[in-house]
Amino acid sequence: MRALAERFREILGDDGVITDPVRLRTYECDGLTVHRATPGIVVLPGTAEQIAEIVRECNAARTPYIARGSGTGLSGGALPRADGVLIVTSRMRRIIEIDVANQRAVVEPGVTNLAISQAARPHGYYYAPDPSSQQICSIGGNVAENSGGAHCLKYGFTVNHVLACEIVTPDGEITWLGGGDPGYDLLGAFIGSEGTLGIATKVVVRLTRTPEAVLTLLAAFDGIERGGRAVSAIIGAGIVPAAIEMMDALAIEAAEAAVGCGYPEGAGAVLIVELDGPEAEVRHQFERVETICAEAGAFELRVARDDAERAAVWTGRKSAFAAVGRISPAYIVQDGVVPRTALPEVLAAIDALSADYGIRVANVFHAGDGNLHPLVLFDDAVPGEGTRAEEVSGRILDLCVEHGGSITGEHGVGVDKSRYMTKMFGDDDLDTMQLLRCAFDPMNLCNPGKVFPTPRLCGEAPGVRRGVHPLVASGEAELF
Amino acid sequence: MDPKLIDDCVHCGFCLPTCPTYVLWGEEMDSPRGRIHLMRQHVEGTPVTPEMAGHFDACLGCMACVTACPSGVRYDRLIEETRAVVEREHRRPLAERAFRALVFATFPRPRLLRALRGPLRLYQASGLAPLVRRALPGPLAAMEALAPELTARVRLPRLVRARGPRRAVVGLLTGCVQGEFFPQVNSATARVLALEGCDVVIPRGQSCCGALSLHAGRPEQARRLARRVIRTFERAGVDTIVVNAAGCGSAMKDYADVLADDPAWSARAAALSAKVRDLAEFLAELGPAAPRHPLEITVAYHDACHLAHAQGVRAQPRALLSAIPGLTVVEVPDSAICCGSAGTYNLFQPGAARDLGDRKAANVLATGADLLVSANPGCTVQITSALARRGREIAVAHTAQLLDASLRARPARALLRGGRP
């Protein structure tokens, strides 16, 4: 490690290399604090060339490396390793170009999601995906995790808004992916690969025209069931809102305590419905949404009349995760997906779990696309409560899979959920994924130990299975 | 450092983009989240290393992170406690110790500051500045560069009577730097309050409020000064204490916490804290009575951290200014990021302060405003000197001075003259 650090100092200068143990520890976790590991070395590069050199040095020393942006991930995707190098992109935050004519922007990976929208706004554009952490999460991290956000119901995820990436490959080469080249969609494979296929060093994003009209409705219900009914009815009516978000009573309580969002009193659930697009269309659809909500049993409908009121409605929702810190000493943010139609059933089952284990669960979710964010609350000072919360959290994922959903909607697998991958995928599926990974990272040094349940080395027979992969056996594929 | 307060941090990172040093350097340990992590390391047994102390010292204490935090982490309390621990447990190099001792022996002493006025005016008139600047060691050079150009001293009366029917009786804190270097702000404040129907009581012999000491990890000095201020204003017999310097107002609102463990003083401190209002906050509560005359001018409003973040006073000054006919208020981009003044920060951390000052100056110039409104003497000094480095000047005035000009039908150009407040 010491020799490597010396080499990095030659590349980056003293200022770009951290080896002091006290400083290193501040990088021990990202937004998910249950997994911690102090990195061996932290580097703060400023250019793609520097990253490429660092990666080549790591390869030469057979040392694993992990990329990190702002450290806000919720699945431990950027969890460091004591025997590894943490490559932090927080100093690469130049917006290189806002190309209005081509509706795109070229940015460095450390630029925050919100900074892109702020830079594009004067031109009448914005960057559509909006994770709740948008004011700080980096676009490089968004690419790695294929991040979503409240407005992905209508606009899609990061993968739908990134046109090309300059990356440093695990070989230490700088290359471009995407840009509409024929052949395999390697960019599609790269986005959402959780930092296992290389490091993005420039990101070309699509800019979306700021909609002519935006209307936001806050509807209060006595409970989640009626809110859920409204969601199904809205989508069933052929309306695609920009966002439909739901929060339950406990989540409302937390948000109220944190930011005083002033949601209707006594609400057992609130639904935030946002419509955007051409003025006439939005107005017409908005009336229908209001009617549907009223028919589903909303006891109060509140319309945000301007940007300030809209921001007030969203503040409660967007701060909900961290806000739970006000009502509970510790909590787990879960992320799962269920088919929209299974929402009421799954929520009822979560309620039952919560009662069984004596563990409170607050629910915040992107109701439109069935992406749940149950917040499992516990007190880490009470012996055993952490373990029970952990169990509840895992059982919620079981529920998601049982109902035909997924173990993650947008937070990624990282280290936190790799053990659940076997619940969704068979060995053949996982091996096939591993083959893709090996094609990019044959030495298994690029963010190893993430996503996959058991660490496997490229070229080795997978640990769980005995015998060769069927594709290899049949001669259709060979191991590199 | 209270472990309970540390545990409130859930590591979400929402504070990072609002932290001036994170904006400058992009390093975890120079962000609020990273500093809280360092505090945790210390609580868990790691001694205060020079590296650790360096990251705490680099914190401006601007409290932007407190505004941004959705979990309600009391970073203000945490950093105050931490600074005291650093002062106790960390031995600074000799030169640094000497300079700190000099600063804390000078600034909280209005009388000493007053004694320095004469020599400073002579020096400023002498034309020696460029020579001296080259000869001074780093920290003293920083001090020299920040010294504001002095105007004539103003001696305020003990009582300024309300014009028209009396609506309130208020006390006025004159402050140390405000009082000695920006006396025109205090006189404008007193006139505005009187014109709005307040009897303004200005007690003689006011001490420093203790803000600088409190925010620099010298709680003993802060408590001593706080007791003196409490005594002074108890004697004044006023309903409200109006403060026109953001840092002082914030510290005085904290007296309840500062003296919470002192049984003889905790109740008196809480009572005093409850009476403290920033000038803009107070005028907004009082409501306008005196007629406003037009000021044809475009002003950029600068959010002082200890007003916006520490006291939550953002809307009131903007509303007061916008209510002046003819006056347009424009926003400074990245207004929530500190200018780098931060009490004594620009003396102890001149490099970072300079970089932040440069950013602020560029953002202020980008507004194209005729004048910058700043409600804190430290910010005024810092931004003025950052602009001067760029060879640019923009008039800087306190909210009180604009209101004063409007209430007394003075022309806007009187505020712009000379490019200095």
Coordinates of C-alpha atoms in Angstrom, one line a residue, chain A:
Chain A
M1 CA 0.0 0.0 0.0
R2 CA 2.8 2.4 0.9
A3 CA 4.5 2.0 -2.5
L4 CA 1.1 2.5 -4.2
A5 CA 0.5 5.7 -2.2
E6 CA 3.9 7.0 -3.2
R7 CA 3.1 6.4 -6.9
F8 CA -0.3 8.1 -6.5
R9 CA 1.4 11.1 -5.0
E10 CA 3.5 11.4 -8.1
I11 CA 0.4 11.3 -10.2
L12 CA -1.9 13.5 -8.1
G13 CA 0.4 15.5 -5.8
D14 CA 0.2 15.3 -2.0
D15 CA -3.1 17.1 -2.0
G16 CA -4.9 14.3 -3.9
V17 CA -3.9 11.3 -1.7
I18 CA -5.1 10.5 1.7
T19 CA -3.3 8.0 3.9
D20 CA -3.8 9.4 7.4
P21 CA -5.8 6.9 9.3
V22 CA -8.1 9.4 11.0
R23 CA -9.0 11.0 7.7
L24 CA -9.3 7.6 5.9
R25 CA -12.0 6.6 8.4
T26 CA -14.3 9.4 7.4
Y27 CA -14.7 7.5 4.1
E28 CA -15.6 4.2 5.8
C29 CA -19.2 4.1 4.6
D30 CA -21.6 5.8 2.2
G31 CA -25.3 6.6 2.9
L32 CA -25.7 3.1 4.3
T33 CA -23.8 3.1 7.6
V34 CA -24.3 -0.5 8.7
H35 CA -21.5 -1.6 6.4
R36 CA -18.2 -0.1 7.2
A37 CA -14.6 -0.6 6.1
T38 CA -11.7 1.9 6.3
P39 CA -10.1 2.2 2.8
G40 CA -6.4 1.5 2.4
I41 CA -5.9 4.7 0.4
V42 CA -8.2 7.5 -0.8
V43 CA -7.4 9.3 -4.0
L44 CA -9.0 12.5 -5.2
P45 CA -8.2 12.7 -9.0
G46 CA -9.1 15.6 -11.2
T47 CA -9.0 14.1 -14.7
A48 CA -9.8 10.9 -16.6
E49 CA -6.1 10.5 -17.4
Q50 CA -5.3 10.4 -13.7
I51 CA -8.0 7.8 -13.0
A52 CA -6.7 5.7 -15.9
E53 CA -3.2 5.9 -14.4
I54 CA -4.5 5.0 -10.9
V55 CA -6.4 2.0 -12.3
R56 CA -3.3 0.8 -14.2
E57 CA -1.2 1.1 -11.0
C58 CA -3.9 -0.9 -9.1
N59 CA -3.8 -3.6 -11.7
A60 CA 0.0 -3.8 -11.6
A61 CA -0.2 -4.1 -7.8
R62 CA -3.2 -6.5 -8.0
T63 CA -5.0 -4.1 -5.7
P64 CA -8.8 -3.7 -5.8
Y65 CA -10.3 -0.2 -6.3
I66 CA -13.7 1.3 -5.8
A67 CA -15.2 4.5 -7.2
R68 CA -17.2 6.8 -5.0
G69 CA -19.0 10.0 -5.8
S70 CA -20.7 11.9 -3.0
G71 CA -21.1 8.9 -0.8
T72 CA -24.9 8.9 -0.6
G73 CA -25.6 5.4 -1.9
L74 CA -28.0 3.3 0.1
S75 CA -26.8 -0.2 -0.7
G76 CA -23.2 0.1 0.2
G77 CA -22.2 0.1 -3.5
A78 CA -19.2 2.3 -2.7
L79 CA -18.2 0.5 0.4
P80 CA -14.4 0.6 0.5
R81 CA -12.0 -2.2 1.3
A82 CA -9.1 -2.1 3.7
D83 CA -6.9 -3.7 1.1
G84 CA -8.2 -1.4 -1.7
V85 CA -8.1 2.1 -3.1
L86 CA -11.1 4.4 -3.0
I87 CA -11.2 6.7 -6.1
V88 CA -13.4 9.7 -5.1
T89 CA -14.7 11.8 -7.9
S90 CA -15.8 14.8 -5.8
R91 CA -13.3 17.1 -7.3
M92 CA -14.4 16.3 -10.9
R93 CA -17.3 18.7 -10.9
R94 CA -17.0 20.7 -14.0
I95 CA -20.0 21.2 -16.3
I96 CA -18.1 21.0 -19.5
E97 CA -20.9 22.0 -21.9
I98 CA -24.6 22.8 -22.0
D99 CA -25.4 22.1 -25.7
V100 CA -29.0 23.5 -26.0
A101 CA -29.2 22.9 -29.8
N102 CA -28.6 19.2 -29.3
Q103 CA -30.5 19.1 -26.0
R104 CA -27.6 17.6 -24.1
A105 CA -25.0 18.5 -21.5
V106 CA -21.5 17.1 -21.0
V107 CA -20.5 16.9 -17.3
E108 CA -17.8 15.4 -15.1
P109 CA -18.9 12.5 -12.9
G110 CA -18.7 14.5 -9.6
V111 CA -21.3 17.1 -10.8
T112 CA -24.4 16.8 -8.7
N113 CA -27.7 15.8 -10.3
L114 CA -29.3 19.1 -9.3
A115 CA -26.4 21.2 -10.6
I116 CA -27.2 19.9 -14.1
S117 CA -30.8 21.1 -13.8
Q118 CA -29.7 24.4 -12.4
A119 CA -27.2 25.0 -15.2
A120 CA -29.8 24.0 -17.8
R121 CA -32.7 26.0 -16.3
P122 CA -31.9 29.4 -17.9
H123 CA -32.1 27.7 -21.3
G124 CA -35.5 26.2 -20.5
Y125 CA -34.3 22.7 -19.9
Y126 CA -33.6 20.4 -17.0
Y127 CA -32.3 16.9 -16.2
A128 CA -35.3 14.7 -15.6
P129 CA -34.3 11.9 -13.2
D130 CA -34.5 13.3 -9.7
P131 CA -33.5 11.0 -6.8
S132 CA -34.4 12.4 -3.4
S133 CA -30.8 13.1 -2.7
Q134 CA -30.5 15.1 -6.0
Q135 CA -28.9 18.1 -4.4
I136 CA -25.8 16.1 -3.5
C137 CA -25.7 12.7 -5.3
S138 CA -23.3 12.8 -8.2
I139 CA -24.1 12.0 -11.8
G140 CA -21.3 9.4 -11.8
G141 CA -23.1 7.6 -8.9
N142 CA -26.4 7.9 -10.7
V143 CA -24.9 6.2 -13.8
A144 CA -23.5 3.4 -11.6
E145 CA -26.8 2.8 -9.8
N146 CA -29.1 3.7 -12.7
S147 CA -30.8 6.0 -10.2
G148 CA -34.5 6.8 -10.4
G149 CA -36.5 9.3 -8.5
A150 CA -40.1 10.4 -8.1
H151 CA -40.5 11.5 -11.7
C152 CA -39.3 8.3 -13.3
L153 CA -42.8 7.0 -13.7
K154 CA -43.2 9.2 -16.7
Y155 CA -39.6 10.0 -17.7
G156 CA -37.7 6.8 -17.0
F157 CA -34.5 6.2 -15.1
T158 CA -30.9 7.3 -15.6
V159 CA -30.5 4.8 -18.5
N160 CA -33.1 6.7 -20.5
H161 CA -31.3 10.1 -20.0
V162 CA -27.6 9.2 -20.5
L163 CA -26.5 9.4 -24.2
A164 CA -22.9 8.5 -23.8
C165 CA -20.1 8.0 -21.2
E166 CA -16.4 8.4 -21.3
I167 CA -15.1 5.6 -19.0
V168 CA -11.9 4.3 -17.7
T169 CA -12.1 0.6 -18.3
P170 CA -10.7 -1.9 -15.8
D171 CA -7.8 -2.2 -18.1
G172 CA -7.0 1.4 -17.5
E173 CA -8.0 2.6 -20.9
I174 CA -10.1 5.7 -21.6
T175 CA -12.9 5.0 -24.0
W176 CA -16.4 6.1 -25.0
L177 CA -19.5 4.0 -24.7
G178 CA -22.8 4.9 -26.4
G179 CA -23.4 7.8 -28.7
G180 CA -25.7 5.7 -30.9
D181 CA -23.0 3.4 -32.3
P182 CA -24.4 0.2 -33.9
G183 CA -23.6 -3.1 -32.2
Y184 CA -24.2 -4.1 -28.6
D185 CA -25.6 -1.6 -26.2
L186 CA -22.6 -1.5 -24.0
L187 CA -23.7 1.8 -22.5
G188 CA -26.9 0.0 -21.4
A189 CA -24.8 -2.7 -19.7
F190 CA -22.6 -0.1 -18.1
I191 CA -25.4 2.0 -16.6
G192 CA -26.5 0.3 -13.4
S193 CA -23.5 -1.9 -13.2
E194 CA -22.8 -0.5 -9.8
G195 CA -19.2 0.4 -10.5
T196 CA -18.2 -3.1 -11.5
L197 CA -17.5 -2.5 -15.1
G198 CA -15.3 0.7 -15.0
I199 CA -15.4 4.3 -13.9
A200 CA -17.4 7.0 -15.7
T201 CA -15.2 10.1 -16.3
K202 CA -17.5 12.1 -18.5
V203 CA -21.3 11.8 -18.8
V204 CA -23.4 13.1 -21.7
V205 CA -26.9 13.6 -20.5
R206 CA -30.1 14.3 -22.3
L207 CA -31.7 17.6 -21.3
T208 CA -35.5 17.7 -21.2
R209 CA -37.6 20.7 -22.0
T210 CA -39.1 22.3 -19.0
P211 CA -42.8 21.5 -19.2
E212 CA -45.1 24.3 -20.1
A213 CA -47.3 23.6 -17.1
V214 CA -46.9 21.7 -13.9
L215 CA -49.7 21.0 -11.5
T216 CA -49.3 19.3 -8.2
L217 CA -52.0 17.9 -6.0
L218 CA -51.8 16.7 -2.4
A219 CA -54.6 14.4 -1.5
A220 CA -55.1 13.2 2.0
F221 CA -56.7 9.9 2.8
D222 CA -57.6 8.2 6.0
G223 CA -55.4 5.3 5.2
I224 CA -53.1 3.7 2.6
E225 CA -55.8 1.4 1.1
R226 CA -57.9 4.3 -0.2
G227 CA -54.8 6.1 -1.5
G228 CA -53.8 2.9 -3.3
R229 CA -57.2 2.7 -4.9
A230 CA -56.8 6.2 -6.2
V231 CA -53.4 5.3 -7.7
S232 CA -54.8 2.3 -9.6
A233 CA -57.7 4.4 -10.8
I234 CA -55.5 7.2 -12.1
I235 CA -53.2 4.8 -14.1
G236 CA -56.3 2.8 -15.2
A237 CA -57.8 6.0 -16.7
G238 CA -54.8 6.2 -19.0
I239 CA -53.2 9.1 -17.3
V240 CA -49.4 9.1 -16.9
P241 CA -48.6 11.6 -14.2
A242 CA -45.0 12.8 -13.9
A243 CA -45.1 11.4 -10.4
I244 CA -47.4 9.7 -7.9
E245 CA -46.0 9.4 -4.5
M246 CA -47.5 8.1 -1.3
M247 CA -46.5 8.4 2.4
D248 CA -48.2 6.7 5.3
A249 CA -49.0 8.2 8.7
L250 CA -45.6 7.4 10.3
A251 CA -43.7 8.9 7.4
I252 CA -45.9 12.0 7.5
E253 CA -45.2 12.3 11.2
A254 CA -41.4 12.2 10.6
A255 CA -41.5 14.7 7.7
E256 CA -43.7 17.0 9.8
A257 CA -41.2 16.8 12.7
A258 CA -38.3 17.5 10.4
V259 CA -39.5 20.2 7.9
G260 CA -42.9 21.1 9.2
C261 CA -44.4 20.4 5.8
G262 CA -47.9 21.1 7.0
Y263 CA -49.7 18.2 5.4
P264 CA -53.4 17.8 6.2
E265 CA -54.0 16.9 9.8
G266 CA -55.1 13.4 10.7
A267 CA -54.1 12.0 7.3
G268 CA -53.4 8.3 7.4
A269 CA -51.8 8.6 3.9
V270 CA -51.1 11.4 1.5
L271 CA -50.8 11.1 -2.2
I272 CA -48.8 13.6 -4.2
V273 CA -49.8 13.6 -7.8
E274 CA -47.9 15.8 -10.3
L275 CA -48.9 16.3 -13.9
D276 CA -46.7 18.1 -16.4
G277 CA -46.8 18.8 -20.1
P278 CA -48.8 21.2 -22.3
E279 CA -51.1 23.5 -20.4
A280 CA -54.4 22.3 -21.9
E281 CA -53.6 18.6 -21.5
V282 CA -52.4 19.1 -17.9
R283 CA -55.5 21.1 -16.9
H284 CA -57.9 18.5 -18.4
Q285 CA -56.1 15.6 -16.8
F286 CA -55.8 17.4 -13.5
E287 CA -59.5 17.7 -13.2
R288 CA -59.9 14.0 -13.8
V289 CA -57.3 13.2 -11.2
E290 CA -59.1 15.4 -8.6
T291 CA -62.3 13.7 -9.3
I292 CA -60.7 10.2 -9.0
C293 CA -59.1 11.1 -5.7
A294 CA -62.3 12.5 -4.3
E295 CA -64.2 9.4 -5.5
A296 CA -61.5 7.1 -3.8
G297 CA -62.2 8.9 -0.5
A298 CA -59.8 11.8 -0.2
F299 CA -60.9 14.0 2.6
E300 CA -58.8 16.9 1.6
L301 CA -57.4 18.0 -1.8
R302 CA -54.8 20.7 -1.9
V303 CA -53.5 22.2 -5.1
A304 CA -50.0 23.8 -5.2
R305 CA -50.5 27.1 -7.0
D306 CA -47.0 28.1 -7.5
D307 CA -43.4 26.9 -7.3
A308 CA -43.1 27.8 -3.7
E309 CA -46.2 25.8 -2.8
R310 CA -45.0 22.9 -4.9
A311 CA -41.6 23.0 -3.2
A312 CA -43.4 22.9 0.1
V313 CA -45.4 19.8 -0.9
W314 CA -42.3 18.0 -2.2
T315 CA -40.1 19.0 0.8
G316 CA -42.0 16.6 3.0
R317 CA -41.6 13.8 0.6
K318 CA -37.9 14.4 -0.4
S319 CA -36.7 14.7 3.2
A320 CA -38.6 11.7 4.4
F321 CA -35.7 9.3 4.6
A322 CA -33.4 11.5 6.7
A323 CA -36.4 12.9 8.5
V324 CA -37.1 9.5 10.1
G325 CA -34.0 10.3 12.1
R326 CA -36.3 12.6 14.1
I327 CA -38.6 9.9 15.3
S328 CA -36.3 6.9 15.6
P329 CA -32.7 6.5 16.7
A330 CA -31.9 4.2 13.8
Y331 CA -33.6 2.9 10.7
I332 CA -33.1 0.8 7.6
V333 CA -34.2 2.3 4.3
Q334 CA -35.6 -0.6 2.2
D335 CA -36.1 -0.5 -1.5
G336 CA -38.3 -3.1 -3.3
V337 CA -40.7 -3.3 -6.1
V338 CA -44.1 -4.9 -6.5
P339 CA -46.6 -4.9 -9.3
R340 CA -48.8 -1.9 -8.8
T341 CA -51.9 -4.1 -8.4
A342 CA -50.2 -6.0 -5.5
L343 CA -49.6 -2.9 -3.5
P344 CA -52.6 -3.2 -1.1
E345 CA -51.8 -6.8 -0.4
V346 CA -48.1 -6.3 0.2
L347 CA -48.7 -3.2 2.4
A348 CA -51.1 -5.2 4.5
A349 CA -48.5 -8.0 4.8
I350 CA -45.9 -5.4 5.9
D351 CA -48.3 -4.2 8.5
A352 CA -48.7 -7.7 9.8
L353 CA -44.9 -8.2 9.9
S354 CA -44.5 -4.9 11.8
A355 CA -47.0 -6.1 14.4
D356 CA -45.4 -9.5 14.7
Y357 CA -42.0 -8.3 15.3
G358 CA -42.9 -5.2 17.3
I359 CA -40.9 -3.1 14.9
R360 CA -42.4 0.1 13.4
V361 CA -42.3 0.5 9.6
A362 CA -42.9 3.8 7.9
N363 CA -43.8 3.6 4.2
V364 CA -42.8 6.0 1.5
F365 CA -43.2 4.9 -2.0
H366 CA -43.3 5.8 -5.7
A367 CA -46.8 4.4 -5.9
G368 CA -47.0 4.9 -9.7
D369 CA -44.5 2.2 -10.4
G370 CA -44.8 0.1 -7.3
N371 CA -41.4 1.0 -5.9
L372 CA -41.7 0.7 -2.1
H373 CA -39.4 2.4 0.4
P374 CA -40.3 0.9 3.7
L375 CA -38.3 2.6 6.5
V376 CA -37.8 0.0 9.3
L377 CA -37.3 1.8 12.6
F378 CA -35.4 0.5 15.5
D379 CA -33.4 1.6 18.5
D380 CA -29.9 0.3 18.3
A381 CA -29.5 0.7 22.1
V382 CA -32.0 -2.0 22.7
P383 CA -30.3 -5.4 22.5
G384 CA -31.7 -7.5 19.7
E385 CA -33.8 -4.8 18.1
G386 CA -31.3 -4.2 15.3
T387 CA -31.4 -7.9 14.4
R388 CA -35.2 -8.0 14.4
A389 CA -35.3 -4.9 12.2
E390 CA -32.9 -6.6 9.9
E391 CA -35.2 -9.6 9.7
V392 CA -38.3 -7.5 9.0
S393 CA -36.4 -5.7 6.3
G394 CA -35.4 -9.0 4.7
R395 CA -38.9 -10.4 5.0
I396 CA -40.2 -7.4 3.1
L397 CA -37.9 -8.3 0.2
D398 CA -39.3 -11.8 0.3
L399 CA -42.8 -10.4 0.0
C400 CA -41.7 -8.3 -3.0
V401 CA -40.2 -11.4 -4.8
E402 CA -43.2 -13.6 -3.9
H403 CA -45.5 -11.1 -5.5
G404 CA -43.5 -11.0 -8.7
G405 CA -41.5 -7.9 -7.9
S406 CA -37.9 -7.1 -7.3
I407 CA -35.4 -6.8 -4.5
T408 CA -34.4 -3.3 -5.6
G409 CA -36.1 -0.5 -7.5
E410 CA -33.4 2.1 -7.6
H411 CA -31.0 1.8 -4.7
G412 CA -29.0 -1.0 -6.2
V413 CA -27.7 -4.3 -4.9
G414 CA -24.3 -3.3 -3.6
V415 CA -23.1 -5.3 -0.6
D416 CA -26.4 -5.0 1.2
K417 CA -28.5 -7.1 -1.1
S418 CA -26.1 -9.4 -2.8
R419 CA -27.3 -12.2 -0.5
Y420 CA -30.8 -11.7 -1.9
M421 CA -29.8 -12.1 -5.5
T422 CA -30.3 -15.8 -5.3
K423 CA -34.0 -15.2 -4.4
M424 CA -34.5 -13.7 -7.8
F425 CA -32.0 -15.5 -10.0
G426 CA -30.9 -19.0 -10.5
D427 CA -27.2 -20.0 -10.7
D428 CA -27.3 -19.9 -14.5
D429 CA -28.6 -16.4 -14.5
L430 CA -25.9 -15.3 -12.1
D431 CA -23.2 -17.1 -14.0
T432 CA -24.2 -15.4 -17.2
M433 CA -24.0 -12.0 -15.5
Q434 CA -20.6 -13.0 -14.2
L435 CA -19.5 -13.7 -17.7
L436 CA -20.4 -10.2 -18.8
R437 CA -18.5 -8.9 -15.8
C438 CA -15.4 -10.9 -16.6
A439 CA -15.5 -9.5 -20.1
F440 CA -14.9 -6.0 -18.7
D441 CA -12.9 -6.9 -15.6
P442 CA -11.0 -10.1 -16.0
M443 CA -8.8 -9.5 -12.9
N444 CA -11.8 -8.9 -10.7
L445 CA -10.3 -5.7 -9.2
C446 CA -13.1 -3.2 -10.1
N447 CA -15.4 -2.9 -7.1
P448 CA -15.2 -6.6 -6.2
G449 CA -17.5 -8.2 -3.8
K450 CA -20.5 -6.1 -4.8
V451 CA -23.8 -7.2 -6.5
F452 CA -23.0 -11.0 -6.6
P453 CA -23.8 -13.2 -3.6
T454 CA -20.5 -15.1 -3.5
P455 CA -17.2 -13.7 -4.7
R456 CA -16.1 -15.5 -7.8
L457 CA -13.0 -15.1 -9.8
C458 CA -13.2 -14.9 -13.5
G459 CA -12.1 -18.1 -15.1
E460 CA -12.8 -20.1 -12.0
A461 CA -15.7 -22.5 -11.6
P462 CA -18.4 -20.6 -9.7
G463 CA -18.4 -21.5 -6.0
V464 CA -21.9 -22.6 -5.6
R465 CA -22.1 -24.9 -8.5
R466 CA -19.8 -27.8 -9.2
G467 CA -18.9 -28.4 -12.8
V468 CA -18.8 -26.1 -15.7
H469 CA -21.3 -23.6 -17.0
P470 CA -23.7 -25.2 -19.5
L471 CA -22.7 -22.7 -22.2
V472 CA -19.0 -23.6 -21.7
A473 CA -19.8 -27.3 -21.6
S474 CA -21.7 -27.1 -24.9
G475 CA -18.8 -25.3 -26.5
E476 CA -20.9 -22.2 -27.1
A477 CA -18.8 -20.1 -24.7
E478 CA -15.3 -20.3 -23.3
L479 CA -13.9 -18.9 -20.1
F480 CA -11.3 -16.2 -20.5

